[in-house]
mmCIF file of C-alpha atoms in Angstrom:
data_model
loop_
_atom_site.group_PDB
_atom_site.id
_atom_site.type_symbol
_atom_site.label_atom_id
_atom_site.label_comp_id
_atom_site.label_asym_id
_atom_site.label_seq_id
_atom_site.Cartn_x
_atom_site.Cartn_y
_atom_site.Cartn_z
ATOM 1 C CA MET A 92 40.327 3.833 16.841
ATOM 2 C CA VAL A 93 38.234 3.334 20.131
ATOM 3 C CA GLN A 94 36.294 6.607 20.215
ATOM 4 C CA ARG A 95 35.108 5.564 16.490
ATOM 5 C CA THR A 96 34.131 1.918 17.081
ATOM 6 C CA LYS A 97 32.234 3.077 20.538
ATOM 7 C CA THR A 98 30.223 6.053 18.650
ATOM 8 C CA ARG A 99 29.543 3.563 15.873
ATOM 9 C CA ALA A 100 28.205 0.778 18.388
ATOM 10 C CA ARG A 101 26.100 3.547 20.200
ATOM 11 C CA PHE A 102 24.446 4.588 16.737
ATOM 12 C CA LEU A 103 23.940 1.057 15.706
ATOM 13 C CA ALA A 104 22.298 0.404 19.332
ATOM 14 C CA SER A 105 19.935 3.463 19.360
ATOM 15 C CA ARG A 106 18.551 2.092 15.472
ATOM 16 C CA TYR A 107 18.203 -1.690 16.355
ATOM 17 C CA THR A 108 13.984 -2.535 17.049
ATOM 18 C CA ASP A 109 13.795 -5.958 18.432
ATOM 19 C CA PRO A 110 12.359 -8.302 16.012
ATOM 20 C CA THR A 111 10.454 -10.393 18.511
ATOM 21 C CA SER A 112 8.369 -7.201 19.974
ATOM 22 C CA GLN A 113 4.966 -6.329 19.644
ATOM 23 C CA VAL A 114 4.498 -2.981 17.307
ATOM 24 C CA SER A 115 1.724 -2.103 15.818
ATOM 25 C CA VAL A 116 -0.214 0.913 14.548
ATOM 26 C CA PRO A 117 -3.901 1.929 13.793
ATOM 27 C CA SER A 118 -4.878 2.218 9.969
ATOM 28 C CA SER A 119 -8.488 3.409 8.507
ATOM 29 C CA PRO A 120 -9.943 4.243 5.349
ATOM 30 C CA SER A 121 -10.368 7.411 4.076
ATOM 31 C CA ASN A 122 -11.279 8.434 0.641
ATOM 32 C CA GLY A 123 -9.868 5.437 -1.257
ATOM 33 C CA GLU A 124 -7.102 5.248 1.159
ATOM 34 C CA TYR A 125 -5.736 3.772 4.394
ATOM 35 C CA LEU A 126 -3.771 6.214 6.925
ATOM 36 C CA ILE A 127 -1.856 5.090 9.621
ATOM 37 C CA ASN A 128 -1.394 7.020 12.539
ATOM 38 C CA LEU A 129 2.141 7.658 14.381
ATOM 39 C CA SER A 130 4.006 10.197 15.991
ATOM 40 C CA ILE A 131 7.423 11.954 15.271
ATOM 41 C CA GLY A 132 9.367 14.247 17.502
ATOM 42 C CA THR A 133 10.199 15.026 21.180
ATOM 43 C CA PRO A 134 7.697 15.940 22.408
ATOM 44 C CA ALA A 135 5.392 13.740 20.313
ATOM 45 C CA GLN A 136 3.619 15.536 17.320
ATOM 46 C CA PRO A 137 0.887 13.447 15.664
ATOM 47 C CA LEU A 138 0.638 12.313 11.642
ATOM 48 C CA ALA A 139 -1.494 10.816 9.574
ATOM 49 C CA LEU A 140 0.208 9.185 6.428
ATOM 50 C CA THR A 141 -0.811 7.282 3.602
ATOM 51 C CA LEU A 142 0.196 3.527 3.568
ATOM 52 C CA ASP A 143 2.096 3.204 0.358
ATOM 53 C CA THR A 144 3.620 -0.078 -0.515
ATOM 54 C CA ARG A 145 4.484 1.604 -4.212
ATOM 55 C CA SER A 146 6.838 3.950 -2.812
ATOM 56 C CA ASP A 147 9.973 4.445 -0.513
ATOM 57 C CA LEU A 148 10.221 7.867 1.180
ATOM 58 C CA ILE A 149 8.599 8.737 4.433
ATOM 59 C CA TRP A 150 7.253 12.392 4.180
ATOM 60 C CA THR A 151 5.170 14.889 6.073
ATOM 61 C CA GLN A 152 4.365 18.461 5.609
ATOM 62 C CA CYS A 153 6.481 20.955 7.205
ATOM 63 C CA GLN A 154 6.504 24.174 8.767
ATOM 64 C CA PRO A 155 7.448 26.488 7.365
ATOM 65 C CA CYS A 156 5.712 25.557 4.702
ATOM 66 C CA LEU A 157 6.125 27.200 1.044
ATOM 67 C CA GLN A 158 2.718 25.162 -0.747
ATOM 68 C CA CYS A 159 1.176 23.173 1.358
ATOM 69 C CA PHE A 160 -2.395 21.355 1.086
ATOM 70 C CA SER A 161 -4.931 21.173 3.588
ATOM 71 C CA GLN A 162 -4.604 19.013 6.389
ATOM 72 C CA PRO A 163 -6.776 18.643 9.739
ATOM 73 C CA LEU A 164 -3.888 17.765 12.076
ATOM 74 C CA PRO A 165 -0.839 20.640 12.948
ATOM 75 C CA LEU A 166 1.955 21.210 10.261
ATOM 76 C CA TYR A 167 5.019 19.301 12.232
ATOM 77 C CA ASN A 168 7.447 21.741 13.359
ATOM 78 C CA PRO A 169 10.941 20.402 13.413
ATOM 79 C CA SER A 170 11.942 23.615 15.914
ATOM 80 C CA ASN A 171 9.370 22.412 18.344
ATOM 81 C CA SER A 172 11.296 19.006 18.693
ATOM 82 C CA SER A 173 14.787 18.197 20.351
ATOM 83 C CA THR A 174 14.930 15.098 18.749
ATOM 84 C CA PHE A 175 15.248 16.652 14.754
ATOM 85 C CA SER A 176 18.286 17.080 13.097
ATOM 86 C CA ASP A 177 19.377 17.225 9.568
ATOM 87 C CA ILE A 178 20.777 14.505 7.046
ATOM 88 C CA PRO A 179 24.319 15.440 5.629
ATOM 89 C CA CYS A 180 24.288 15.585 2.048
ATOM 90 C CA ASP A 181 27.125 12.772 1.537
ATOM 91 C CA SER A 182 24.857 10.011 3.721
ATOM 92 C CA ASP A 183 24.121 7.200 2.038
ATOM 93 C CA LEU A 184 20.119 7.951 2.480
ATOM 94 C CA CYS A 185 20.570 11.205 0.376
ATOM 95 C CA GLN A 186 22.199 9.558 -2.052
ATOM 96 C CA SER A 187 19.675 6.688 -2.625
ATOM 97 C CA LEU A 188 16.874 9.565 -3.082
ATOM 98 C CA PRO A 189 16.220 9.353 -6.922
ATOM 99 C CA HIS A 190 16.734 13.614 -7.262
ATOM 100 C CA SER A 191 18.384 15.200 -4.397
ATOM 101 C CA ALA A 192 20.766 17.895 -4.015
ATOM 102 C CA CYS A 193 22.777 20.228 -1.393
ATOM 103 C CA HIS A 194 22.001 22.730 0.011
ATOM 104 C CA LYS A 195 23.931 22.946 3.567
ATOM 105 C CA GLN A 196 21.742 20.255 3.856
ATOM 106 C CA CYS A 197 19.967 16.946 1.855
ATOM 107 C CA VAL A 198 17.050 18.636 0.033
ATOM 108 C CA TYR A 199 15.101 16.256 -2.661
ATOM 109 C CA ALA A 200 12.319 16.383 -5.094
ATOM 110 C CA TYR A 201 9.630 12.980 -5.365
ATOM 111 C CA SER A 202 7.018 12.584 -7.387
ATOM 112 C CA TYR A 203 4.173 9.931 -7.815
ATOM 113 C CA GLY A 204 2.382 8.435 -10.279
ATOM 114 C CA ASP A 205 -0.513 10.281 -10.296
ATOM 115 C CA GLY A 206 1.449 13.632 -10.793
ATOM 116 C CA SER A 207 1.491 14.250 -7.054
ATOM 117 C CA LEU A 208 4.822 15.615 -5.478
ATOM 118 C CA THR A 209 6.688 16.736 -2.478
ATOM 119 C CA ALA A 210 10.119 18.832 -2.050
ATOM 120 C CA GLY A 211 11.925 19.288 1.040
ATOM 121 C CA SER A 212 14.470 18.390 3.296
ATOM 122 C CA LEU A 213 16.105 14.916 4.679
ATOM 123 C CA GLY A 214 16.053 15.053 8.292
ATOM 124 C CA SER A 215 16.348 12.463 11.351
ATOM 125 C CA GLU A 216 13.816 12.243 14.259
ATOM 126 C CA THR A 217 12.579 9.793 16.627
ATOM 127 C CA PHE A 218 8.985 7.914 15.547
ATOM 128 C CA THR A 219 6.526 6.456 18.124
ATOM 129 C CA LEU A 220 4.637 3.590 16.584
ATOM 130 C CA GLY A 221 1.739 2.726 19.493
ATOM 131 C CA SER A 222 4.135 2.514 22.194
ATOM 132 C CA THR A 223 7.096 1.574 21.070
ATOM 133 C CA GLN A 224 9.765 4.635 19.919
ATOM 134 C CA ILE A 225 12.393 4.550 17.363
ATOM 135 C CA GLN A 226 15.651 7.180 17.112
ATOM 136 C CA LYS A 227 17.041 8.499 13.915
ATOM 137 C CA VAL A 228 14.281 7.451 11.430
ATOM 138 C CA SER A 229 15.307 9.226 8.295
ATOM 139 C CA PHE A 230 12.031 11.111 6.416
ATOM 140 C CA GLY A 231 11.178 13.813 4.036
ATOM 141 C CA CYS A 232 10.256 17.243 5.536
ATOM 142 C CA GLY A 233 8.164 18.535 2.888
ATOM 143 C CA PHE A 234 7.725 22.665 2.477
ATOM 144 C CA LEU A 235 6.382 21.826 -1.390
ATOM 145 C CA ASN A 236 3.560 19.619 -1.779
ATOM 146 C CA ALA A 237 1.197 19.787 -4.436
ATOM 147 C CA GLY A 238 -0.894 17.117 -5.925
ATOM 148 C CA ILE A 239 -4.153 15.102 -5.258
ATOM 149 C CA PHE A 240 -4.099 14.917 -1.603
ATOM 150 C CA GLN A 241 -7.589 14.293 -0.378
ATOM 151 C CA SER A 242 -7.719 12.137 2.490
ATOM 152 C CA ASN A 243 -7.088 14.063 5.285
ATOM 153 C CA GLU A 244 -3.643 12.815 5.277
ATOM 154 C CA SER A 245 -0.105 14.702 6.422
ATOM 155 C CA GLY A 246 2.129 12.880 3.795
ATOM 156 C CA ILE A 247 2.896 9.094 2.669
ATOM 157 C CA ALA A 248 4.640 6.481 4.430
ATOM 158 C CA GLY A 249 6.672 4.517 1.790
ATOM 159 C CA PHE A 250 6.724 1.042 2.531
ATOM 160 C CA GLY A 251 8.655 -0.376 -0.581
ATOM 161 C CA ARG A 252 11.481 -2.450 -0.341
ATOM 162 C CA GLY A 253 14.079 0.415 -1.018
ATOM 163 C CA PRO A 254 16.265 1.204 2.210
ATOM 164 C CA LEU A 255 14.512 4.757 2.743
ATOM 165 C CA SER A 256 11.015 3.108 3.571
ATOM 166 C CA LEU A 257 9.332 2.800 7.030
ATOM 167 C CA ILE A 258 9.528 -1.132 7.067
ATOM 168 C CA SER A 259 12.828 -0.713 5.910
ATOM 169 C CA GLN A 260 14.568 1.258 8.814
ATOM 170 C CA LEU A 261 12.746 -0.400 11.188
ATOM 171 C CA GLY A 262 14.541 -3.675 10.060
ATOM 172 C CA TYR A 263 11.358 -5.819 11.297
ATOM 173 C CA GLY A 264 11.730 -8.411 8.347
ATOM 174 C CA LYS A 265 7.972 -8.242 7.920
ATOM 175 C CA PHE A 266 5.069 -6.341 8.009
ATOM 176 C CA SER A 267 0.996 -7.206 7.461
ATOM 177 C CA TYR A 268 -2.289 -5.032 7.296
ATOM 178 C CA CYS A 269 -6.031 -6.204 7.388
ATOM 179 C CA PHE A 270 -7.989 -3.230 5.519
ATOM 180 C CA THR A 271 -10.973 -2.480 6.739
ATOM 181 C CA SER A 272 -14.141 -1.911 4.259
ATOM 182 C CA PHE A 273 -14.078 1.314 2.776
ATOM 183 C CA GLY A 274 -17.707 2.112 3.893
ATOM 184 C CA GLU A 275 -17.103 1.735 7.329
ATOM 185 C CA SER A 276 -14.685 4.084 9.861
ATOM 186 C CA LYS A 277 -13.388 1.673 12.014
ATOM 187 C CA SER A 278 -9.704 0.882 12.316
ATOM 188 C CA SER A 279 -7.439 -1.900 12.219
ATOM 189 C CA PRO A 280 -3.542 -2.541 12.999
ATOM 190 C CA VAL A 281 -0.423 -2.255 10.755
ATOM 191 C CA LEU A 282 1.467 -5.211 12.440
ATOM 192 C CA PHE A 283 5.225 -5.304 12.651
ATOM 193 C CA GLY A 284 7.922 -8.059 13.494
ATOM 194 C CA SER A 285 6.443 -11.154 15.198
ATOM 195 C CA ALA A 286 3.174 -9.315 15.926
ATOM 196 C CA ALA A 287 2.520 -9.975 12.155
ATOM 197 C CA ASP A 288 2.615 -13.836 12.547
ATOM 198 C CA LEU A 289 -1.260 -14.430 10.744
ATOM 199 C CA ASN A 290 -1.790 -17.636 12.743
ATOM 200 C CA ASN A 291 -2.149 -15.383 15.645
ATOM 201 C CA TRP A 292 -4.916 -13.820 14.337
ATOM 202 C CA THR A 293 -7.323 -16.052 12.509
ATOM 203 C CA SER A 294 -7.810 -19.507 12.238
ATOM 204 C CA GLY A 295 -8.696 -19.531 8.431
ATOM 205 C CA LYS A 296 -6.334 -21.460 5.958
ATOM 206 C CA VAL A 297 -3.508 -18.943 5.373
ATOM 207 C CA GLN A 298 -1.870 -19.306 1.596
ATOM 208 C CA SER A 299 1.563 -18.123 0.588
ATOM 209 C CA THR A 300 2.899 -16.864 -2.704
ATOM 210 C CA PRO A 301 6.303 -15.978 -3.714
ATOM 211 C CA LEU A 302 7.545 -12.300 -3.398
ATOM 212 C CA VAL A 303 9.109 -11.137 -7.093
ATOM 213 C CA THR A 304 11.722 -8.783 -7.738
ATOM 214 C CA ASN A 305 11.825 -6.803 -10.610
ATOM 215 C CA PRO A 306 15.645 -5.194 -10.848
ATOM 216 C CA ALA A 307 14.202 -2.069 -12.983
ATOM 217 C CA VAL A 308 11.646 -1.182 -10.273
ATOM 218 C CA PRO A 309 13.107 -2.690 -7.144
ATOM 219 C CA THR A 310 10.797 -1.014 -4.729
ATOM 220 C CA LEU A 311 7.613 -2.635 -5.592
ATOM 221 C CA TYR A 312 6.084 -6.133 -4.791
ATOM 222 C CA TYR A 313 5.808 -8.203 -7.710
ATOM 223 C CA LEU A 314 3.979 -11.734 -7.605
ATOM 224 C CA THR A 315 3.672 -14.210 -10.214
ATOM 225 C CA LEU A 316 -0.045 -14.256 -11.480
ATOM 226 C CA THR A 317 -0.577 -17.446 -13.817
ATOM 227 C CA SER A 318 -4.570 -17.136 -14.465
ATOM 228 C CA ILE A 319 -7.788 -16.033 -13.629
ATOM 229 C CA THR A 320 -11.317 -17.857 -13.440
ATOM 230 C CA VAL A 321 -14.538 -16.178 -13.514
ATOM 231 C CA GLY A 322 -17.589 -17.966 -12.433
ATOM 232 C CA THR A 323 -16.454 -21.692 -13.235
ATOM 233 C CA THR A 324 -14.590 -21.181 -16.156
ATOM 234 C CA LEU A 325 -10.725 -20.329 -16.630
ATOM 235 C CA LEU A 326 -10.302 -17.987 -18.561
ATOM 236 C CA GLU A 327 -8.210 -18.112 -21.773
ATOM 237 C CA ILE A 328 -5.306 -15.566 -21.014
ATOM 238 C CA PRO A 329 -2.056 -15.787 -22.884
ATOM 239 C CA LYS A 330 0.739 -16.304 -20.009
ATOM 240 C CA SER A 331 2.668 -13.387 -21.429
ATOM 241 C CA THR A 332 -0.075 -11.255 -20.084
ATOM 242 C CA PHE A 333 1.162 -11.416 -16.915
ATOM 243 C CA SER A 334 5.153 -11.610 -17.379
ATOM 244 C CA LEU A 335 7.666 -9.216 -16.551
ATOM 245 C CA LYS A 336 9.556 -8.343 -19.770
ATOM 246 C CA ASP A 337 13.312 -7.845 -20.255
ATOM 247 C CA ASN A 338 13.107 -4.242 -20.115
ATOM 248 C CA GLY A 339 11.619 -4.431 -16.741
ATOM 249 C CA THR A 340 7.830 -3.646 -17.948
ATOM 250 C CA GLY A 341 4.709 -5.388 -17.568
ATOM 251 C CA GLY A 342 4.444 -8.143 -14.576
ATOM 252 C CA VAL A 343 1.946 -8.298 -11.525
ATOM 253 C CA TYR A 344 2.215 -6.409 -8.356
ATOM 254 C CA ILE A 345 0.342 -5.242 -5.212
ATOM 255 C CA ASP A 346 -0.264 -1.933 -4.175
ATOM 256 C CA SER A 347 -1.737 -0.755 -1.121
ATOM 257 C CA GLY A 348 -1.691 2.889 -2.314
ATOM 258 C CA THR A 349 -3.829 2.164 -5.977
ATOM 259 C CA GLY A 350 -7.874 2.164 -5.585
ATOM 260 C CA MET A 351 -9.086 -0.759 -7.905
ATOM 261 C CA THR A 352 -7.242 -3.526 -9.477
ATOM 262 C CA GLN A 353 -5.885 -2.462 -12.891
ATOM 263 C CA LEU A 354 -5.438 -5.799 -15.495
ATOM 264 C CA ALA A 355 -3.425 -5.909 -18.307
ATOM 265 C CA GLU A 356 -5.268 -5.495 -21.313
ATOM 266 C CA PRO A 357 -5.729 -8.934 -22.810
ATOM 267 C CA ALA A 358 -6.620 -9.963 -19.032
ATOM 268 C CA TYR A 359 -9.314 -7.431 -19.030
ATOM 269 C CA LYS A 360 -10.912 -8.041 -21.891
ATOM 270 C CA GLN A 361 -11.276 -11.762 -21.356
ATOM 271 C CA VAL A 362 -12.255 -10.958 -17.869
ATOM 272 C CA LYS A 363 -14.977 -8.220 -18.897
ATOM 273 C CA LEU A 364 -16.289 -10.994 -21.964
ATOM 274 C CA ALA A 365 -16.590 -13.445 -18.925
ATOM 275 C CA PHE A 366 -18.964 -11.202 -16.942
ATOM 276 C CA LEU A 367 -20.790 -10.147 -19.957
ATOM 277 C CA SER A 368 -21.718 -14.043 -20.986
ATOM 278 C CA GLN A 369 -22.570 -15.076 -16.915
ATOM 279 C CA MET A 370 -24.200 -11.858 -15.323
ATOM 280 C CA LYS A 371 -27.996 -12.442 -16.181
ATOM 281 C CA LEU A 372 -28.902 -8.562 -15.854
ATOM 282 C CA PRO A 373 -29.221 -5.818 -18.611
ATOM 283 C CA ILE A 374 -25.746 -3.700 -19.038
ATOM 284 C CA ALA A 375 -26.488 -0.060 -17.752
ATOM 285 C CA ASN A 376 -24.299 2.956 -18.352
ATOM 286 C CA SER A 377 -22.625 4.035 -15.280
ATOM 287 C CA THR A 378 -23.009 7.677 -13.891
ATOM 288 C CA ILE A 379 -19.502 6.849 -12.365
ATOM 289 C CA GLU A 380 -16.703 7.480 -14.920
ATOM 290 C CA ALA A 381 -14.281 4.794 -13.452
ATOM 291 C CA PHE A 382 -16.292 1.984 -13.942
ATOM 292 C CA ASP A 383 -16.311 0.411 -17.253
ATOM 293 C CA LEU A 384 -18.588 -2.696 -16.801
ATOM 294 C CA CYS A 385 -21.700 -2.223 -15.248
ATOM 295 C CA PHE A 386 -25.556 -4.111 -15.059
ATOM 296 C CA ARG A 387 -29.039 -2.991 -14.059
ATOM 297 C CA LEU A 388 -30.331 -3.927 -10.945
ATOM 298 C CA PRO A 389 -33.702 -5.496 -10.712
ATOM 299 C CA SER A 390 -36.668 -2.811 -9.079
ATOM 300 C CA SER A 391 -37.834 -5.430 -6.583
ATOM 301 C CA SER A 392 -34.704 -5.685 -3.898
ATOM 302 C CA SER A 393 -36.208 -9.063 -3.064
ATOM 303 C CA GLU A 394 -35.248 -10.635 -6.526
ATOM 304 C CA LYS A 395 -31.934 -12.593 -6.102
ATOM 305 C CA VAL A 396 -28.970 -11.614 -7.617
ATOM 306 C CA GLU A 397 -26.177 -14.140 -8.667
ATOM 307 C CA VAL A 398 -22.802 -12.542 -8.940
ATOM 308 C CA PRO A 399 -19.991 -15.220 -10.815
ATOM 309 C CA LYS A 400 -17.105 -16.034 -8.520
ATOM 310 C CA PHE A 401 -13.672 -14.257 -8.955
ATOM 311 C CA THR A 402 -10.415 -15.808 -8.477
ATOM 312 C CA PHE A 403 -6.961 -14.948 -9.234
ATOM 313 C CA HIS A 404 -4.635 -18.048 -9.313
ATOM 314 C CA PHE A 405 -1.133 -16.869 -7.793
ATOM 315 C CA GLU A 406 1.757 -19.341 -8.017
ATOM 316 C CA GLY A 407 0.855 -21.662 -5.480
ATOM 317 C CA ALA A 408 -1.693 -20.064 -4.013
ATOM 318 C CA ASP A 409 -5.387 -19.096 -4.904
ATOM 319 C CA PHE A 410 -7.437 -15.870 -4.069
ATOM 320 C CA GLU A 411 -11.144 -15.879 -4.640
ATOM 321 C CA LEU A 412 -12.108 -12.381 -3.801
ATOM 322 C CA PRO A 413 -15.340 -11.770 -1.546
ATOM 323 C CA THR A 414 -17.938 -10.541 -4.109
ATOM 324 C CA GLU A 415 -17.841 -7.140 -2.245
ATOM 325 C CA ASN A 416 -14.509 -6.765 -3.196
ATOM 326 C CA TYR A 417 -14.747 -7.411 -6.884
ATOM 327 C CA MET A 418 -18.687 -5.595 -7.421
ATOM 328 C CA ALA A 419 -20.147 -2.203 -6.229
ATOM 329 C CA GLN A 420 -23.665 -0.930 -6.039
ATOM 330 C CA ASN A 421 -23.707 2.799 -7.303
ATOM 331 C CA PRO A 422 -25.001 5.382 -4.899
ATOM 332 C CA ASP A 423 -28.762 5.243 -6.128
ATOM 333 C CA ASN A 424 -28.452 1.431 -6.025
ATOM 334 C CA SER A 425 -30.066 1.461 -9.331
ATOM 335 C CA THR A 426 -26.600 -0.176 -11.063
ATOM 336 C CA LEU A 427 -24.193 -3.020 -10.134
ATOM 337 C CA CYS A 428 -20.341 -2.586 -11.498
ATOM 338 C CA LEU A 429 -17.470 -4.154 -11.526
ATOM 339 C CA VAL A 430 -14.779 -2.819 -9.754
ATOM 340 C CA MET A 431 -11.883 -3.396 -12.274
ATOM 341 C CA GLY A 432 -9.924 -1.715 -14.826
ATOM 342 C CA LYS A 433 -7.714 -2.002 -17.677
ATOM 343 C CA SER A 434 -4.229 -0.647 -17.462
ATOM 344 C CA LEU A 435 -2.539 1.819 -19.451
ATOM 345 C CA ASP A 436 1.191 0.338 -19.339
ATOM 346 C CA GLY A 437 0.838 -3.163 -19.603
ATOM 347 C CA SER A 438 1.283 -4.355 -16.475
ATOM 348 C CA THR A 439 -1.361 -5.778 -13.836
ATOM 349 C CA VAL A 440 -1.860 -3.800 -10.218
ATOM 350 C CA ILE A 441 -3.921 -5.600 -7.348
ATOM 351 C CA GLY A 442 -5.240 -2.739 -5.917
ATOM 352 C CA ASN A 443 -6.467 -1.777 -2.159
ATOM 353 C CA PHE A 444 -10.315 -2.459 -2.981
ATOM 354 C CA GLN A 445 -9.645 -5.793 -3.617
ATOM 355 C CA GLN A 446 -8.062 -5.960 -0.165
ATOM 356 C CA GLN A 447 -10.445 -5.614 1.708
ATOM 357 C CA ASN A 448 -10.859 -7.543 4.771
ATOM 358 C CA VAL A 449 -8.192 -9.532 3.849
ATOM 359 C CA HIS A 450 -5.004 -10.244 6.423
ATOM 360 C CA ILE A 451 -1.719 -9.724 4.212
ATOM 361 C CA LEU A 452 1.678 -10.573 5.437
ATOM 362 C CA TYR A 453 4.614 -9.328 3.609
ATOM 363 C CA ASP A 454 7.321 -11.609 4.745
ATOM 364 C CA LEU A 455 10.806 -9.958 3.143
ATOM 365 C CA GLU A 456 13.229 -12.367 5.021
ATOM 366 C CA ARG A 457 11.397 -15.639 3.675
ATOM 367 C CA ARG A 458 10.238 -13.313 0.078
ATOM 368 C CA LYS A 459 6.657 -14.381 0.462
ATOM 369 C CA LEU A 460 3.471 -12.613 0.527
ATOM 370 C CA SER A 461 0.810 -14.816 2.520
ATOM 371 C CA PHE A 462 -2.808 -13.737 2.804
ATOM 372 C CA VAL A 463 -5.832 -14.906 4.537
ATOM 373 C CA LEU A 464 -9.651 -13.633 4.557
ATOM 374 C CA ALA A 465 -10.465 -11.914 7.773
ATOM 375 C CA ARG A 466 -13.003 -9.724 9.517
ATOM 376 C CA CYS A 467 -10.145 -6.973 9.583
ATOM 377 C CA ASP A 468 -12.494 -4.441 12.431
ATOM 378 C CA GLN A 469 -12.485 -7.232 14.627
ATOM 379 C CA LEU A 470 -8.837 -7.982 14.577
#
């Protein structure tokens, strides 16, 4: 009994992370996604992982690899690390995987909404975030990985609300990020614990809205969106458009891994009609397939173009987007397009394009999401 008690205490102490410690990792944009840079193993091996609040599993490509996509960094090699160990099949984390099996160790298959997937074994390793080392973090060692991986990543860091995610395993209780503009190569910090306090980083007005849990999809960060304003017009969108249904469909959630915002169809129709009526420019065809609504810009660059404001009205908070967070010029500068689309499943997803230069705090302990406009490259 004494031996078990001491062994368990040592294990818990090795996993403990001080919630008052100042922990951060750099993030930077890459082909429509945001990568965080950290290291794992002893000695440390560098990783660049996509920050994804829509999933839980942390994973990286590993040697030996049966099928791997191209990445700039060397593949992580567990045999070169003195702190790597396999996760046993009967562990709680192995059992929490959506698809797992036992083959001497815990093996998994994990898929994503865009059809990408990873398969491998679940392991434990020392993670280095900035100058902070955290021992015994569980992660996927992927030896069969396929899909849309074109952002120079090594894998994905799940930041969801499930037990496998990075934020859940670290135990800090809150984290924040501030995404720099897509067109910049500048980095900004992802902050954990007390370092994530928005008041430490800005003098602007911080607003907050409750985080909502969807029992059918508990990983995601759902929000209560009540309405949308375009220009000075509060759109007539039925409240049921943004509500969670009893079967777990619908609702509104924020996602760092989705590019542009996808609105439920009734909302998108109203938004599109509002821009069509308020923009004083002729409609144009887009050369980019993803853009549904575009306008022809004046031939003279000196002619002023007025764009109506766009505001999400959340419970307790109004999120007025900067113009560059919902309108974008095509590369030839001849058209101006609305960077939003219509969702295919009835839900509404707030994508990372709309989150540029907004410092966003996920407070899991208080179950709220806070945000404030910021110059993220100056944090």
